[in-house]
Coordinates of C-alpha atoms and ligand atoms in Angstrom, one line a residue:
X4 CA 75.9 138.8 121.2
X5 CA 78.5 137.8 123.8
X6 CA 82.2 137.5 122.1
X7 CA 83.7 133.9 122.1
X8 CA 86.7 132.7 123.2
X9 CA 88.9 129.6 123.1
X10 CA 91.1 128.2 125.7
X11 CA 92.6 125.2 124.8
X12 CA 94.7 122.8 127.8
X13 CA 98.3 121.4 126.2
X14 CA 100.7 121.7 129.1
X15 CA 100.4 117.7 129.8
X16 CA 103.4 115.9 129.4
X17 CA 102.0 113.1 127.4
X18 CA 104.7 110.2 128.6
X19 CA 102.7 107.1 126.8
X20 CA 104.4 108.8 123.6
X21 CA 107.6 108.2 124.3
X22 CA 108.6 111.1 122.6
X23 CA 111.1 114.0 122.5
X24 CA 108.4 115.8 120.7
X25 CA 105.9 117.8 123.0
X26 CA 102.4 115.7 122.3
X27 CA 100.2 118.4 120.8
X28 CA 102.8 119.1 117.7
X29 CA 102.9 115.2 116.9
X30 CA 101.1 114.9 113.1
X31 CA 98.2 113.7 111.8
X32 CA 97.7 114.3 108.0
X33 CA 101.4 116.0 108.4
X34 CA 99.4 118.8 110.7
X35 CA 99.9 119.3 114.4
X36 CA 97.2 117.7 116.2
X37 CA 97.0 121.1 118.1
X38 CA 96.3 123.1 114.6
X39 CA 93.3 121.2 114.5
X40 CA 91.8 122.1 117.7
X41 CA 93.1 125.7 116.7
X42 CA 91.3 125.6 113.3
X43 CA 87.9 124.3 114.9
X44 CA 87.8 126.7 117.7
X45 CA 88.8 129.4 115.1
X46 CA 86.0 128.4 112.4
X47 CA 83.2 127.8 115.2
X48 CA 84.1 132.0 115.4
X49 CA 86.3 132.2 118.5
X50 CA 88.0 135.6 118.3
X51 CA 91.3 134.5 119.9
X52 CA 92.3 131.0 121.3
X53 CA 94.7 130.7 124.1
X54 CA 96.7 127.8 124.3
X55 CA 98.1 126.8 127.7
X56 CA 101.7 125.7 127.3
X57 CA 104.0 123.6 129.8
X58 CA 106.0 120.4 129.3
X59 CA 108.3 122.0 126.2
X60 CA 106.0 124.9 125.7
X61 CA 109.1 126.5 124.3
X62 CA 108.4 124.1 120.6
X63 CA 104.9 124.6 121.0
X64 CA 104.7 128.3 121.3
X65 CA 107.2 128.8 118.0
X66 CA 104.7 125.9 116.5
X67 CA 101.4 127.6 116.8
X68 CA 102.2 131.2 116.4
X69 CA 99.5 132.4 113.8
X70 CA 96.9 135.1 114.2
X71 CA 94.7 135.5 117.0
X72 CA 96.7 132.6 118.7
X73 CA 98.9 133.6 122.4
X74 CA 99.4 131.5 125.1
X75 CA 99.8 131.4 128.8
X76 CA 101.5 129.1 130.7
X77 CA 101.2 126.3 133.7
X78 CA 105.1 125.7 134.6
X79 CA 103.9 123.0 137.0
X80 CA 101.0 121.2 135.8
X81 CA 98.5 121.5 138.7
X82 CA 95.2 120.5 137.1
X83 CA 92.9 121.4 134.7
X84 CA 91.5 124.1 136.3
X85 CA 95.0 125.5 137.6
X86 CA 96.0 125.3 133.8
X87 CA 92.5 127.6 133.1
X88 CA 93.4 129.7 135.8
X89 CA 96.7 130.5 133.6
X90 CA 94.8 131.9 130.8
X91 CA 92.9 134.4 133.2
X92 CA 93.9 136.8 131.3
X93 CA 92.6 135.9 128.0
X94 CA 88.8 136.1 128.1
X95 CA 86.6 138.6 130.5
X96 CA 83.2 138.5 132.3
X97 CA 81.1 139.0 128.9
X98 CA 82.7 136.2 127.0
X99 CA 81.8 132.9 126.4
X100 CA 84.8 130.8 127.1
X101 CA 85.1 127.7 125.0
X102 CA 87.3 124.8 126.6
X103 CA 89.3 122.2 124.3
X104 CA 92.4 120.1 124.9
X105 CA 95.1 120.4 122.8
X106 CA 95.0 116.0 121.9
X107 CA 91.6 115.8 120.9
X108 CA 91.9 116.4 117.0
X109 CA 88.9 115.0 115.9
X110 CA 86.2 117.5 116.8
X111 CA 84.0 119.3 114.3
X112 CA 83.5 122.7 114.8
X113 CA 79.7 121.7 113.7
X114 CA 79.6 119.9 117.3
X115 CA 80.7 123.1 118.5
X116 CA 78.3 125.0 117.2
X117 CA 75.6 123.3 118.3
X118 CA 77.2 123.2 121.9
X119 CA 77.3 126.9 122.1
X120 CA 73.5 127.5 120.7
X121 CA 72.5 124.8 123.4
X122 CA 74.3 126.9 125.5
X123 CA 72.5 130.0 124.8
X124 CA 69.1 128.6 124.2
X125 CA 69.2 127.2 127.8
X126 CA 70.4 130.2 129.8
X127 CA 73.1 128.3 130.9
X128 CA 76.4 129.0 132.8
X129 CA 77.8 126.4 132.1
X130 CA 77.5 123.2 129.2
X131 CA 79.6 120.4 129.4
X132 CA 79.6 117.5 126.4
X133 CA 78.9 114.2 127.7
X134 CA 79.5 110.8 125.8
X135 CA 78.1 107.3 127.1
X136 CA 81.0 105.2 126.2
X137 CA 81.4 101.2 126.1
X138 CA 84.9 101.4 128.3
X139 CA 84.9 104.9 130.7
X140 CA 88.0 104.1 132.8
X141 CA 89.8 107.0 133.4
X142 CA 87.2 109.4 132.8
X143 CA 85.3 111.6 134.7
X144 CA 81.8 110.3 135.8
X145 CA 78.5 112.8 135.0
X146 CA 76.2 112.2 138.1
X147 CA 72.8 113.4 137.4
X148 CA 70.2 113.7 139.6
X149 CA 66.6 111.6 139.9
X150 CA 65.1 114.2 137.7
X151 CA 67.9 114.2 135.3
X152 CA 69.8 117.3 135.9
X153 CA 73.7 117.5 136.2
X154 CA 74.1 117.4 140.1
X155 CA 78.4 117.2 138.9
X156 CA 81.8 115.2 137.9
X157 CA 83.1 112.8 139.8
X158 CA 86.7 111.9 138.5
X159 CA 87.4 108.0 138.3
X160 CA 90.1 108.0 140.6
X161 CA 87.7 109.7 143.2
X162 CA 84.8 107.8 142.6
X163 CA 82.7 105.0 144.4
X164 CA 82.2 101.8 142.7
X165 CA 79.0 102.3 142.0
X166 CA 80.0 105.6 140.3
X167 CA 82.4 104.1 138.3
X168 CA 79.3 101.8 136.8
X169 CA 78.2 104.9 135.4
X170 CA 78.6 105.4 131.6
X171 CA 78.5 108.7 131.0
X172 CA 81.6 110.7 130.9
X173 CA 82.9 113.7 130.8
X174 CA 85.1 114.5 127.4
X175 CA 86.5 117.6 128.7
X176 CA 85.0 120.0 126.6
X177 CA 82.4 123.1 127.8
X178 CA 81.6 126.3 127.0
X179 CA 81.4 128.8 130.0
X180 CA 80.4 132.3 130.9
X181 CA 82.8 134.3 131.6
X182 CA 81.7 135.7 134.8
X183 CA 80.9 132.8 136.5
X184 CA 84.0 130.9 135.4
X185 CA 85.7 133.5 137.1
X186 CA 84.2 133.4 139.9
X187 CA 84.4 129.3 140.4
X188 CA 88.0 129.1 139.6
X189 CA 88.3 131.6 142.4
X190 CA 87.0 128.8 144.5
X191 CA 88.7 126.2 143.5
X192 CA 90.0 123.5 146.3
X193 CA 92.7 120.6 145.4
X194 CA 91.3 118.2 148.4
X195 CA 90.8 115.2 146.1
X196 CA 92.1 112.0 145.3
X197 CA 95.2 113.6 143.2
X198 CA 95.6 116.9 144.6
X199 CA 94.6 118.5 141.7
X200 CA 92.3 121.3 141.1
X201 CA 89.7 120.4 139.0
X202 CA 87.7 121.9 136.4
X203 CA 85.2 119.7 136.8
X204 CA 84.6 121.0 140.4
X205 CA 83.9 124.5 138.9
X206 CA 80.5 123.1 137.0
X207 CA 79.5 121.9 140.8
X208 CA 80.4 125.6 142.2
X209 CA 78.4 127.4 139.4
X210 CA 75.1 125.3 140.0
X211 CA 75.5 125.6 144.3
X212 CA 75.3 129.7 143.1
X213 CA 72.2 128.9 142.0
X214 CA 73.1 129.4 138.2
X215 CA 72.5 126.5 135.5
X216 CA 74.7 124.1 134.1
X217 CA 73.8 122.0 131.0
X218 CA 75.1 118.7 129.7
X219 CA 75.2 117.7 126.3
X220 CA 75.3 114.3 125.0
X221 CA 77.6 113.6 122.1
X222 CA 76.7 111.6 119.5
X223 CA 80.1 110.8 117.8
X224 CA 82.5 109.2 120.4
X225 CA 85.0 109.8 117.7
X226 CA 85.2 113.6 117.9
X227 CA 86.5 113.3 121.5
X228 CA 88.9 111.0 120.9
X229 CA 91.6 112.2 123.1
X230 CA 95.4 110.5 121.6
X231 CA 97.8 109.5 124.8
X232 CA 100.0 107.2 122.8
X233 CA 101.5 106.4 119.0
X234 CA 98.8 103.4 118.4
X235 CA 95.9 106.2 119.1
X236 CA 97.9 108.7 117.1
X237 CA 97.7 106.2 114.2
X238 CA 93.9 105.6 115.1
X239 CA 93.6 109.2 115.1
X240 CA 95.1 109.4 111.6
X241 CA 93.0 106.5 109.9
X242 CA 89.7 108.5 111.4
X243 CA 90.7 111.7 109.9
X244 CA 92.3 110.5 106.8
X245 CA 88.7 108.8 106.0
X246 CA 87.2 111.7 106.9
X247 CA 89.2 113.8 104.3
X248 CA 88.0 111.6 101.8
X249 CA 84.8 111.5 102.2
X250 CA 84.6 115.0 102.0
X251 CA 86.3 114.9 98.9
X252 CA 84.5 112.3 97.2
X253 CA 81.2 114.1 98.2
X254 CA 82.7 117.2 96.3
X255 CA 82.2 115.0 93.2
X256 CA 85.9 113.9 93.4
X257 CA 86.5 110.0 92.5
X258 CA 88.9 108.4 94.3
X259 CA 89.5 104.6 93.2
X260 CA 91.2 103.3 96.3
X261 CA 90.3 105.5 99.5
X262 CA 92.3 103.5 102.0
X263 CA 95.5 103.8 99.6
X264 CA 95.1 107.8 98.8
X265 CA 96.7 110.3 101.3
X266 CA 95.1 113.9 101.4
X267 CA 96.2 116.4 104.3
X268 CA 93.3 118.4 105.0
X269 CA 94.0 121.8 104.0
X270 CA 93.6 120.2 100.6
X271 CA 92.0 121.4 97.7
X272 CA 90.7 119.1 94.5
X273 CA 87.7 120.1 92.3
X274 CA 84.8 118.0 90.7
X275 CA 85.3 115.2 88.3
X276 CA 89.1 114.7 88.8
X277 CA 89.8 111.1 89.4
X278 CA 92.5 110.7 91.8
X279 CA 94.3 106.8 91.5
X280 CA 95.7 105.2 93.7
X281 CA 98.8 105.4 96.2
X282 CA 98.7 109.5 96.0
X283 CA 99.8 111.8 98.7
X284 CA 98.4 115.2 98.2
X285 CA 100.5 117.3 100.8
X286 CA 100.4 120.9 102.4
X287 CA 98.2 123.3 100.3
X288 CA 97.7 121.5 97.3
X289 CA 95.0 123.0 95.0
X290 CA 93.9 120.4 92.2
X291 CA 91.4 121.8 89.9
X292 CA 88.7 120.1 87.5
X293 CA 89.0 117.4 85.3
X294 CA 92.6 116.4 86.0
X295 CA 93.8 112.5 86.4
X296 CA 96.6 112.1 89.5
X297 CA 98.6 109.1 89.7
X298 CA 99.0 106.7 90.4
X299 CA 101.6 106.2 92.7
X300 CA 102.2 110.0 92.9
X301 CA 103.0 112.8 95.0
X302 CA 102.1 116.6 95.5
X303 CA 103.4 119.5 98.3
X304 CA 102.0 122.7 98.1
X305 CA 101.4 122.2 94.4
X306 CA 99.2 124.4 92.2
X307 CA 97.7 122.3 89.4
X308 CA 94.8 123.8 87.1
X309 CA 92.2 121.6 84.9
X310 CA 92.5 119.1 83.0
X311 CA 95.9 117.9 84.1
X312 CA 97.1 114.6 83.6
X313 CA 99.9 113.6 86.2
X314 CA 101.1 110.0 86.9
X315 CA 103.7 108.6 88.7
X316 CA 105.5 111.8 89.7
X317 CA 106.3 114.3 92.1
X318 CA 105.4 118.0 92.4
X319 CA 106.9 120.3 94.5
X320 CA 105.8 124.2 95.5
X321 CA 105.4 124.8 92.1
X322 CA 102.2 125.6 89.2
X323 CA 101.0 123.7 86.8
X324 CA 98.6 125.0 83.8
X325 CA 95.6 124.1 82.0
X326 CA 95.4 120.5 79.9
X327 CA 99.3 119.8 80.9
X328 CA 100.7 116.3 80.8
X329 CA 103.5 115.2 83.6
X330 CA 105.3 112.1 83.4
X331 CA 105.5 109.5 84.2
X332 CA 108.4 109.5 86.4
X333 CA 109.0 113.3 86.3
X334 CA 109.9 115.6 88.8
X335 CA 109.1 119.1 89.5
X336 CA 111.0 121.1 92.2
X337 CA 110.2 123.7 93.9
X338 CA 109.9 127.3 92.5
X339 CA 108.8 126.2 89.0
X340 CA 105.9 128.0 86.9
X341 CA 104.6 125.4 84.3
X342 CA 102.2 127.0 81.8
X343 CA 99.4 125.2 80.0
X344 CA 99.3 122.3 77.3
X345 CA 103.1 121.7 78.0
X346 CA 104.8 118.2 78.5
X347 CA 106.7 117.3 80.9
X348 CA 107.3 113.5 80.2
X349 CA 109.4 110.4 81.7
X350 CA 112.7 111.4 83.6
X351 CA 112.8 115.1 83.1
X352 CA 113.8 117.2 86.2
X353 CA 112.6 121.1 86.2
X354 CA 113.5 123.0 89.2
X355 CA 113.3 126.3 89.6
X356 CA 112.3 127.5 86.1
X357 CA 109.3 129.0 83.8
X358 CA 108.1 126.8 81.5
X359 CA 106.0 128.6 78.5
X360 CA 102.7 127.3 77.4
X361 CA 102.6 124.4 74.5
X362 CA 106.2 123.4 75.3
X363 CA 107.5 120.0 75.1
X364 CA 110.0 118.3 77.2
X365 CA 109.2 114.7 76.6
X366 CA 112.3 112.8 78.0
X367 CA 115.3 112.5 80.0
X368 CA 116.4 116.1 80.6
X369 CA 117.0 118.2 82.9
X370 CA 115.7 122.1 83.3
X371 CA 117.0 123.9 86.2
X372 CA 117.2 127.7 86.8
X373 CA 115.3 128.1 83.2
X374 CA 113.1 130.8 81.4
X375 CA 111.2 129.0 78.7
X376 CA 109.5 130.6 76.3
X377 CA 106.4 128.7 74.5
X378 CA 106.2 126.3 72.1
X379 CA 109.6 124.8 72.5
X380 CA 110.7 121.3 72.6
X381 CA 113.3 119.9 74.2
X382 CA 115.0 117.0 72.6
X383 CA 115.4 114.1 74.3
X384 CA 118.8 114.4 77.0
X385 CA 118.9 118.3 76.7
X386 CA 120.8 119.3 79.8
X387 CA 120.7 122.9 80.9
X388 CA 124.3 123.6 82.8
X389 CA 122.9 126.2 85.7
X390 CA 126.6 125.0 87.8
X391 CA 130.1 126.3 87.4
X392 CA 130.8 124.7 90.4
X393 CA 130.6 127.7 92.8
X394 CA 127.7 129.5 91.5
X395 CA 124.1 128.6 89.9
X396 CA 123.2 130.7 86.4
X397 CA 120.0 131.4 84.3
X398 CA 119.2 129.8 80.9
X399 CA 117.0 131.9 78.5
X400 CA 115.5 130.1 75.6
X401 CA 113.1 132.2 73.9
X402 CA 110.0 131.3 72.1
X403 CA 109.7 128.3 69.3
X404 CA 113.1 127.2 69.7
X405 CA 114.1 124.2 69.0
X406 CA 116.8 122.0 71.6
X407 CA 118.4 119.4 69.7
X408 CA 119.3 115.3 71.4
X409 CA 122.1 115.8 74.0
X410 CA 122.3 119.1 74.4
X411 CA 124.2 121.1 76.9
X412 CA 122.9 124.6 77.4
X413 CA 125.9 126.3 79.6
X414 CA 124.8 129.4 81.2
X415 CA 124.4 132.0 81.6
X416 CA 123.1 131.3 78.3
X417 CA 120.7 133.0 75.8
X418 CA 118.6 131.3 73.1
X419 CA 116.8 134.0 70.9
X420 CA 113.2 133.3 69.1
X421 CA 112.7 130.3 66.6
X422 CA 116.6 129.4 66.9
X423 CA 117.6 125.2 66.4
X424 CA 120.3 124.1 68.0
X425 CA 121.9 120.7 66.6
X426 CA 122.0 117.4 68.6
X427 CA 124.7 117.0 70.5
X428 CA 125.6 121.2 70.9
X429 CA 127.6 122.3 74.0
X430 CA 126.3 125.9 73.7
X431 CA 128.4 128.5 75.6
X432 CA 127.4 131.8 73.3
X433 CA 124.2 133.2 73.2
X434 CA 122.7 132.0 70.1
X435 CA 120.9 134.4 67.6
X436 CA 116.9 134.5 66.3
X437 CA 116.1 131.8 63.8
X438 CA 119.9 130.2 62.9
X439 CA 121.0 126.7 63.3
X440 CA 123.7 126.4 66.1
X441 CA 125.8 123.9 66.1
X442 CA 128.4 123.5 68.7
X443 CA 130.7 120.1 68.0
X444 CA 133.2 118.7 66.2
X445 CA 132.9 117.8 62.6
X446 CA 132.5 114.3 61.8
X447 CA 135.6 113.2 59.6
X448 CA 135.8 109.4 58.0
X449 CA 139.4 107.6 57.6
X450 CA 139.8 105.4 54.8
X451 CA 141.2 102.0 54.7
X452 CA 141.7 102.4 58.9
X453 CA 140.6 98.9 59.4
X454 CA 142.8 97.1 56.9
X455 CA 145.4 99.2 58.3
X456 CA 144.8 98.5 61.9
X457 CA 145.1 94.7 60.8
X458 CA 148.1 94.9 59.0
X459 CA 149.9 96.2 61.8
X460 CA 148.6 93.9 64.4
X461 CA 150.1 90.8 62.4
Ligands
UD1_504 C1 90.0 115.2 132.3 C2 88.7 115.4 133.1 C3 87.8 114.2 133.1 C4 87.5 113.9 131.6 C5 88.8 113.7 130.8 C6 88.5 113.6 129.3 C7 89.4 116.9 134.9 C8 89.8 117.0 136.4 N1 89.1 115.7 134.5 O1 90.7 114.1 132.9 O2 86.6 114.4 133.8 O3 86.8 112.7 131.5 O4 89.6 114.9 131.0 O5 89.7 113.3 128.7 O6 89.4 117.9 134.2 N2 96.2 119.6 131.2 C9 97.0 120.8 131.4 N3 97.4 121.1 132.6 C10 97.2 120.3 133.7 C11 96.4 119.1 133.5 C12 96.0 118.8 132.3 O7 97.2 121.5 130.4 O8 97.6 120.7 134.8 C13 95.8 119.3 129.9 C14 96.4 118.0 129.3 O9 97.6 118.3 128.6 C15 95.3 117.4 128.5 C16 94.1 117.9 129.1 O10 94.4 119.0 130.0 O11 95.3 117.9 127.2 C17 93.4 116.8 129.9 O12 94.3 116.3 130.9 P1 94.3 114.8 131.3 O13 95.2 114.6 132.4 O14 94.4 113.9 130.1 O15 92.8 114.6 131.8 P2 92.2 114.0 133.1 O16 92.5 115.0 134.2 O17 92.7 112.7 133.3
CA505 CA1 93.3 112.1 129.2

């Protein structure tokens, strides 16, 4: 079996943007429209994928460095087959070359697939993927001949009014021999409307050598929907988010209000968790069974496990056990391991902590730079003091302890097993096992202050 390979075309400048940003890196789902194209060609079993870089090929480079990515580049932007001509280097006669462009983030790597095994099954040199489209201005014609065969591509601009009746267009995207894409590119000419040299002119150069080139008709227009400007980007965007969930709900996930729940698609969420709505699942979110999200809430690169209930909060870079409650109104910052059957309830902050399994912070408090123990609870206002005003500290609060209302833990602090520490303690000392702290003044009564206070007044 011949080794595949993945060139895909992003040295365009992509004006209609109006951008500062090079188009390939603008998001959809918060991921690089190029990292989609990557991820297809990669999961249809390209080996490596060359992207051709230009127009701020600088940002895209550092963007899409990964494994089994390089690129080459097109300083001036010649043409698409002057911009394969650039990445020469990065497939040989025995490959099959796979071309993509670099806006077209809808494709399936299924569509691929099939491409490829068309490809084979036919002998061909070349395939090329066709679409019969309602509007194809701007797009490259497919003539065929009376028998049906591909005779070639005319490009609109080139094209004779009666060509440009034609509805079948070219999207842009072929698999090619190696050999014999070599050897067209070789002959490439630039004598056309635009002075360009044209891929397309290489499927006309393999067939006069008296080698076969196949066309394949897509079936969904969407996959090839190529984004030139910010309205398609959002187009682009409302296709792949329903696309997400669909996939998610046919993995036995229920969503109640698709169009108002945001998944990015690296995603994961497992069978009979409910997810309400107004969510944003972000990054590499892993959601596991049986857990109810939102609504109204928001995850990045969260790690939840089953059985989770988590409404109206946000979760950042963090883990979550088994059966754990969160919020509402709670939020967890990064760096934070939350073990299982804990509470984290209305208006508590953690950040940056270890929370043991079966504790309870119910309300208003805030646990930063933390090792919890399990089965503690946190009163309600427990405040753990990690700043001295030029430096963060650690709190330690060992097993079963119990935090008293409105307490400040100072630290570096320790709180050893099964110790209570009374409302309203400013703790600066490490605290024993199993004692009651209490850390404030003692309450003292005057008598006969008021009829004093009134006597004087008068
Ligand atoms: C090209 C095809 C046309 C097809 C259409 C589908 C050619 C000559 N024409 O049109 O038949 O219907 O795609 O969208 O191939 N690019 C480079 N370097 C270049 C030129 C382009 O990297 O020098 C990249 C662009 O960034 C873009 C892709 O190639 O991602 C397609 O370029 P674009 O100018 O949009 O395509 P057309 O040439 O109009
Ligand atoms: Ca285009």
């Amino acid at each position: 079996m011949k080794n595949l390979k993945a060139i895909i075309l992003a040295a365009g400048e992509g004006k209609r943007m109006q951008s500062k940003k090079p188009k390939v890196l603008h998001e959809i789902c918060n991921k690089p429209m190029v990292e989609y194209v990557i991820d297809t060609a990669k999961k249809c079993g390209a080996e490596e994928v060359c992207v051709v870089i230009g127009h701020k090929g600088e940002e895209v480079e550092a963007a899409i460095q990964g494994d089994g990515v390089s690129v080459a580049w097109q300083r001036e932007q010649k043409g698409t087959g002057h911009a394969v001509i650039m990445a020469e280097a990065a497939f040989s006669d025995d490959d099959d070359v796979l071309i993509l462009y670099g806006d077209t983030p809808l494709m399936r790597s299924e569509t691929l697939t099939s491409l490829m095994a068309i490809h084979k099954a036919e002998g061909n040199s070349a395939t090329v993927v066709s679409a019969i489209v309602e509007n194809s201005d701007g797009y490259g014609r497919i003539i065929r001949n009376q028998s049906n065969g591909f005779v070639c591509i005319v490009e609109h601009k080139d094209a004779t009014e009666e060509e440009r009746a034609i509805s079948e267009i070219n999207t842009g995207i072929y698999v090619f021999s190696g050999k014999e894409l070599k050897q067209s590119l070789a002959n490439l000419k630039n004598n056309n409307a635009q002075g360009e040299y044209y891929l397309t002119d290489c499927l006309e150069i393999i067939l006069d050598n008296g080698n076969k080139v196949g066309v394949v008709v897509a079936e969904d227009e969407d996959e090839f929907f190529g984004v030139n400007s910010r309205m398609q980007l959002a187009e682009a965007a409302k296709i792949m988010k329903d696309r997400i969930n669909a996939y998610h709900m046919e993995n036995g996930v229920t969503l109640i209000d698709p169009d108002n729940t945001y998944i990015d698609s690296d995603v994961e969420i497992g069978m009979d968790t409910i997810i309400l709505p107004g969510c944003v699942l972000e990054g590499k979110t892993k959601i596991g069974e049986d857990c109810k999200i939102g609504p109204n809430s928001r995850m990045t690169d969260l790690q939840v496990g089953d059985g989770v209930i988590f409404q109206n909060s946000t979760g950042l870079e963090s883990t979550i056990g088994n059966n754990t409650t969160v919020g509402p109104y709670a939020y967890i910052r990064p760096n934070c391991t939350i073990g299982n059957n804990v509470k984290v309830g209305d208006f508590v902050e953690v950040k940056n902590s270890v929370v043991g399994d079966g504790t309870k912070i119910p309300h208003l408090a805030y646990v930063g730079d933390t090792d919890a123990g399990e089965k503690i609870n946190f009163g309600c206002g427990s405040i753990m003091v990690n700043y001295d005003g030029a430096k963060k500290h650690r709190t330690t609060i060992e097993d079963g302890v119990f935090v008293g209302c409105n307490v400040n833990l100072v630290a570096p602090v320790t709180i050893k097993k099964g110790a209570y520490i009374a409302a309203g303690s400013t703790i600066t000392k490490d605290v024993p096992e199993d004692v009651l702290a209490v850390a404030r003044a003692r309450q003292s009564v005057i008598a006969g202050w008021k009829t004093k206070r009134i006597e004087k007044k008068s």
